[in-house]
XYZ file of C-alpha atoms in Angstrom:
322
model
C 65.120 163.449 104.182
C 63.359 160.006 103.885
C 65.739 159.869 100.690
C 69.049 160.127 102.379
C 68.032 157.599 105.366
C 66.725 154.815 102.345
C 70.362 155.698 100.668
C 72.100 155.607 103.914
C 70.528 151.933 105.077
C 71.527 150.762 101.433
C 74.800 151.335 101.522
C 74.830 150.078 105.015
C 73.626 147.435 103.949
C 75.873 146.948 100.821
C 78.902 147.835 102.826
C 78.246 144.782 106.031
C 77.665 142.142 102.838
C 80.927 143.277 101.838
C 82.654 142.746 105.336
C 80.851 139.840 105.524
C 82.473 138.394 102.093
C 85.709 139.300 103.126
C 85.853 137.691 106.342
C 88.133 134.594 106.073
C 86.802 131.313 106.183
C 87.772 128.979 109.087
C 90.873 127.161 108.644
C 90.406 123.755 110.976
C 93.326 122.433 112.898
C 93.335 118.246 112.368
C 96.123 116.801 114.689
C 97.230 113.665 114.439
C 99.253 112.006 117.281
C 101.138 108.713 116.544
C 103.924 107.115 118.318
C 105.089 106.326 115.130
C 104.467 107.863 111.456
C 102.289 105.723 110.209
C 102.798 104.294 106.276
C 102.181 106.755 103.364
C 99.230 105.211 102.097
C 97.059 105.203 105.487
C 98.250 108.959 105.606
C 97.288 109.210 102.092
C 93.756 107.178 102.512
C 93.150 109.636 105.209
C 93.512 113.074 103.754
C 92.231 111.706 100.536
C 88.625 111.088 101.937
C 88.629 114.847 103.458
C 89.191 116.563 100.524
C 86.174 114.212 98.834
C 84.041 115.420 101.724
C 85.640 118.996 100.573
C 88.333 119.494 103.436
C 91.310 120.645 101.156
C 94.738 120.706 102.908
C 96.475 124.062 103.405
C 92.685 125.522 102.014
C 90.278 125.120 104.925
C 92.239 122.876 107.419
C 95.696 122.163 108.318
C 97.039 118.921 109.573
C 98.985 119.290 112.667
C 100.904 116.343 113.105
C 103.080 114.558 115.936
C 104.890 112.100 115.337
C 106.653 109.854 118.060
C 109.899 107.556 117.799
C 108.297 104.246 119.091
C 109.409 105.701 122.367
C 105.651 104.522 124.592
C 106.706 106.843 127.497
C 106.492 109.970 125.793
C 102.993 109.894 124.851
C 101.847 111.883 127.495
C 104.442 114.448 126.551
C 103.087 114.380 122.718
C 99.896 114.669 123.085
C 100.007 117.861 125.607
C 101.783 119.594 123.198
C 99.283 119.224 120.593
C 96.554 120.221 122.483
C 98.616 123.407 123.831
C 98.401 123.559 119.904
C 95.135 124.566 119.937
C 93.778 121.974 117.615
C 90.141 121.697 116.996
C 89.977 118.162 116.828
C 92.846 114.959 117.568
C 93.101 112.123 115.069
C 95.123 108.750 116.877
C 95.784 105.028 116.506
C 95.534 102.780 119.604
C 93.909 102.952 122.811
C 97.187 104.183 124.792
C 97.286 107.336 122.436
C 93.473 107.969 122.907
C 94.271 107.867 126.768
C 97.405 109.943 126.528
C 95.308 112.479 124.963
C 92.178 112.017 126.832
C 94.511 112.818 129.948
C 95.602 116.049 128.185
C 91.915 117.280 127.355
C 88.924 116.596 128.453
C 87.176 118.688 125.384
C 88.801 118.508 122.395
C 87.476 115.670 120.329
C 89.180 112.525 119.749
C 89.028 110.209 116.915
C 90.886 107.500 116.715
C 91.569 104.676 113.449
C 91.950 101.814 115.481
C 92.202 100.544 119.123
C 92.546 96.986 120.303
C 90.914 98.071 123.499
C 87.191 99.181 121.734
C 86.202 100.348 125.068
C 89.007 102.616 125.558
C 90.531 101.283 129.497
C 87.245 102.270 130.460
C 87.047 106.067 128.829
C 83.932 104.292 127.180
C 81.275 102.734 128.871
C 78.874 102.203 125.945
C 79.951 101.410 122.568
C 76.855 102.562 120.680
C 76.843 105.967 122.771
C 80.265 106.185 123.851
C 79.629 110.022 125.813
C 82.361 112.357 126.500
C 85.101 113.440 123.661
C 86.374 110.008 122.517
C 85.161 107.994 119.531
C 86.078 106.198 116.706
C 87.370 102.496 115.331
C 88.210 99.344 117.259
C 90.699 96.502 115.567
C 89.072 93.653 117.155
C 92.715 92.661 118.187
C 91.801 90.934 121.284
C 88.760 88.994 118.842
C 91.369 88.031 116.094
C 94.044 86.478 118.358
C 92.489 83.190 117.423
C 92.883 83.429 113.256
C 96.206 85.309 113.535
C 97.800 82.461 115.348
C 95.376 79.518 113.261
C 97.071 80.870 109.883
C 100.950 81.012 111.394
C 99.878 77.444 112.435
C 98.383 76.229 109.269
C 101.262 77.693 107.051
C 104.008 75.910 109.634
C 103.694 72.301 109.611
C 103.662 70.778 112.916
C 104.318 73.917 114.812
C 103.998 73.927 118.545
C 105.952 76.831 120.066
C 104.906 81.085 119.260
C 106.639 83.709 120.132
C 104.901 86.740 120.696
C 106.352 90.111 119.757
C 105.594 93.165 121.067
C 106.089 96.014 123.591
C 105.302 95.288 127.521
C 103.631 98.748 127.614
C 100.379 97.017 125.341
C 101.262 93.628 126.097
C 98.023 93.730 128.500
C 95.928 94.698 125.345
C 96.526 91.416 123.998
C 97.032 88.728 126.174
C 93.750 87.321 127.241
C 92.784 86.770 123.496
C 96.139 84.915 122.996
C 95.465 82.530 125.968
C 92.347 81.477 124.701
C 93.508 81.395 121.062
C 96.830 79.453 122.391
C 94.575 76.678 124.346
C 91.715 75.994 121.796
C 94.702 75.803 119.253
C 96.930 73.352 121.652
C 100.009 75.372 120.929
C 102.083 77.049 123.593
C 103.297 80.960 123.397
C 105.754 83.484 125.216
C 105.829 87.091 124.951
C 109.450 88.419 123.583
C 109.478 92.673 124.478
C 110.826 94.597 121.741
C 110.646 98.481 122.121
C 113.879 99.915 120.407
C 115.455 99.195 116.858
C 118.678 97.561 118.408
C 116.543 95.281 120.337
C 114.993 93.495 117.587
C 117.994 91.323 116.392
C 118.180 90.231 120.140
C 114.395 89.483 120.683
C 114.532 87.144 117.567
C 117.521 85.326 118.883
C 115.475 85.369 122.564
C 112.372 83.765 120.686
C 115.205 81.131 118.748
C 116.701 80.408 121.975
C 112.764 79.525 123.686
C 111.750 77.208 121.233
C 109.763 79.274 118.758
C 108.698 77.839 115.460
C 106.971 81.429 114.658
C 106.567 85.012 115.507
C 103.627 86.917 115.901
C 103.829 90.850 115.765
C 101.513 93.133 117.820
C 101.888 96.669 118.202
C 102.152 97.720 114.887
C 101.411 101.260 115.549
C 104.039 101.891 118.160
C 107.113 100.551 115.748
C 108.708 102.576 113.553
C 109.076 102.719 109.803
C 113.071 101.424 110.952
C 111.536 98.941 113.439
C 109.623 97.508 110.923
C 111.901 96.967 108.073
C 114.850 95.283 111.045
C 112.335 92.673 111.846
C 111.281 91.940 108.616
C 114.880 91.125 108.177
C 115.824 89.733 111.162
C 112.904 87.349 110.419
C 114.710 86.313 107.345
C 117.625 86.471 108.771
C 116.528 83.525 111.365
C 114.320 81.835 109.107
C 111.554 82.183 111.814
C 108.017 82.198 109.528
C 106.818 85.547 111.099
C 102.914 86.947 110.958
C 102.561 91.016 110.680
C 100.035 93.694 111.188
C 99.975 95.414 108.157
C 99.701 94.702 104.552
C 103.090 96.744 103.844
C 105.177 94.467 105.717
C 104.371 90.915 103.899
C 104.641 93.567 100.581
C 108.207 94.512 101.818
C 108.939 91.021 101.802
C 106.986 89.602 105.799
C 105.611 86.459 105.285
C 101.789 86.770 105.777
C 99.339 89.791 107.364
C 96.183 89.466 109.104
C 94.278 92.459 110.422
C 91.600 95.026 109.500
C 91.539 96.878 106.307
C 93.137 99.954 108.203
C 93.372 101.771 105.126
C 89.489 101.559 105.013
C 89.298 102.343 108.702
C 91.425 105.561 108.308
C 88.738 106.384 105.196
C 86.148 105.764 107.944
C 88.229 108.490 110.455
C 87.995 111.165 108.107
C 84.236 111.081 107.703
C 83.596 111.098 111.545
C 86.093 113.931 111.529
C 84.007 115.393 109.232
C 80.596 115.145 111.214
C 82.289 116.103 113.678
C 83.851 119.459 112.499
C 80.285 120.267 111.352
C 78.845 119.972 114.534
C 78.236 116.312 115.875
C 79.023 115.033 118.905
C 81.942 112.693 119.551
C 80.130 111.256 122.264
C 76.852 110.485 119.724
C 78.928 108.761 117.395
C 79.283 105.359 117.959
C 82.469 103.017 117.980
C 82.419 101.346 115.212
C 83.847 97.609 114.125
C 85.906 96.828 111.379
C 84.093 95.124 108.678
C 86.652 94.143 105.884
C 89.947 92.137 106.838
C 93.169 91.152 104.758
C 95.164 88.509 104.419
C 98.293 88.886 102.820
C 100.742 86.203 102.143
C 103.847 86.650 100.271
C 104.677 83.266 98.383
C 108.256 84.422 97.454
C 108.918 84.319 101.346
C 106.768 81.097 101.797
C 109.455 79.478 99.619
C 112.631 81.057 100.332
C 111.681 79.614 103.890
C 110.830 76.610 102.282
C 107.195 76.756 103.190
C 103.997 75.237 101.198
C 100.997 77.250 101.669
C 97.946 74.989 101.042
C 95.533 75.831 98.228
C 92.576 76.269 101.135
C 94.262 79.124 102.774
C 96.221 80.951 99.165
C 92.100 80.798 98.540
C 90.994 82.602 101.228
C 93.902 85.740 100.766
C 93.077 88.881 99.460
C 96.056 89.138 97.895
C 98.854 86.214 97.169
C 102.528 88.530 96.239
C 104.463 86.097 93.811
């Protein structure tokens, strides 16, 4: 009798580690809300430091993506639907996205690459400790104001007049940096909306017709791949000396870029996305400041606009395109 209950309990036994094995392993759902795609090689830098930390796409997570058409308004709309998704976890870019989503859930955990805004509108009241679902990278947008329009000025001599480029829905994010970079500089700027492709031939012939002796681009996130590429052009086209966001566009042939390293800052997203998936705590993670910028200038542009970049600042680039 004792025989038959010891066999019994060791097959039991045998027979739960065997339904055990065979249970699947979790398969995590990443979203990613953008209003725009964002460039292949952020995308890239992104999944490429999950699957070092072991997160293997279409293996143990898949990445559930929405992208918008540079369309601000729809935001809201976006980022409800991925959360009706039933993601485990949002990945964004910009404080109006981490809003749009915070609006939608109150739970699910939000990371986000960058935001001009490090406190979030006020989801965040302490940067070290942030609380709630919301954590993540700031750009230090409103901080850089200052070098972003001291390097359009040094590489334009005697320039006077910026125009500002961007869309009115994160105009906000940026203007009290620009004032006080604007004043301490003794230059004067205006703010030109752009939202949609066909407006950008019309916004550079608006900054033209106001004076401006260079353009400044903010917003990067919310144009798209199409957006981008027309005001690269139209920038030639108007031989206005124009200062970008991201390192593709003065590679694609945009004068000069000055921001964070958001290629490093995306590598940075995937490893709180990480922690996070194994069991931190947005709200214990804190918000985090870039630490590498780049400075791009493209010296094919410089001199097809007839432009002589000074030894002092070709120095200081992290990369000079010939």
């Amino acid at each position: 009798m004792k025989r038959r209950v010891l066999i019994a309990a060791v097959c039991g036994a045998v027979l739960w580690c065997l339904g055990a094995r065979a249970q699947p392993a979790k398969v995590w759902r990443i979203g990613f809300l953008r209003a725009a795609r964002p460039p292949q090689r952020e995308l890239d830098a992104f999944l490429q430091a999950l699957s070092d930390k072991g997160f293997i796409q279409a293996r143990n997570f898949v990445l559930v993506e929405q992208w918008g058409d540079g369309n601000v308004s729809r935001l809201p709309e976006l980022a409800a639907e991925l959360v009706n998704k039933k993601v485990d976890i949002v990945v964004t870019e910009g404080t109006i996205l981490v809003r749009a989503v915070a609006a939608a859930s109150s739970t699910v955990p939000i990371v986000t690459a960058s935001a001009a805004d490090p406190f979030m509108g006020g989801l965040i009241k302490n940067l070290s400790r942030p609380g709630g679902n919301v954590t993540g990278f700031a750009s230090m947008e409103r901080d850089i104001s200052g070098k972003v329009f001291e390097i359009i000025k040094e590489m334009v001599p005697g320039l006077q007049r910026i125009a500002v480029l961007s869309a009115r829905s994160i105009w906000g994010l940026f203007a009290p940096g620009q004032d006080q970079a604007a004043k301490s500089l003794g230059v004067e700027y205006s703010f030109v909306e752009m939202q949609r492709p066909e407006e950008v031939g019309s916004a550079m012939r608006e900054a033209l017709a106001r004076g401006a002796q260079g353009i400044v681009i903010r917003g990067s996130p919310f144009f798209s791949s199409t957006q981008r590429r027309l005001i690269i052009d139209s920038a030639a086209e108007h031989r206005l000396p124009t200062i970008y966001e991201r390192r593709d566009d003065a590679e694609q042939g945009g004068l000069v870029s000055y921001a964070p390293d958001i290629q490093d800052q995306y590598r940075a997203t995937a490893e709180y996305v990480v922690r996070i998936l194994g069991g931190a705590s947005p709200g214990e993670l804190p918000i985090q400041q870039p630490t590498k910028f780049d400075l791009i200038i493209n010296l094919k542009t410089a001199r097809a606009l007839g432009l002589n970049v000074s030894p002092a600042l070709l120095a200081s680039a992290s990369e000079v395109i010939e």
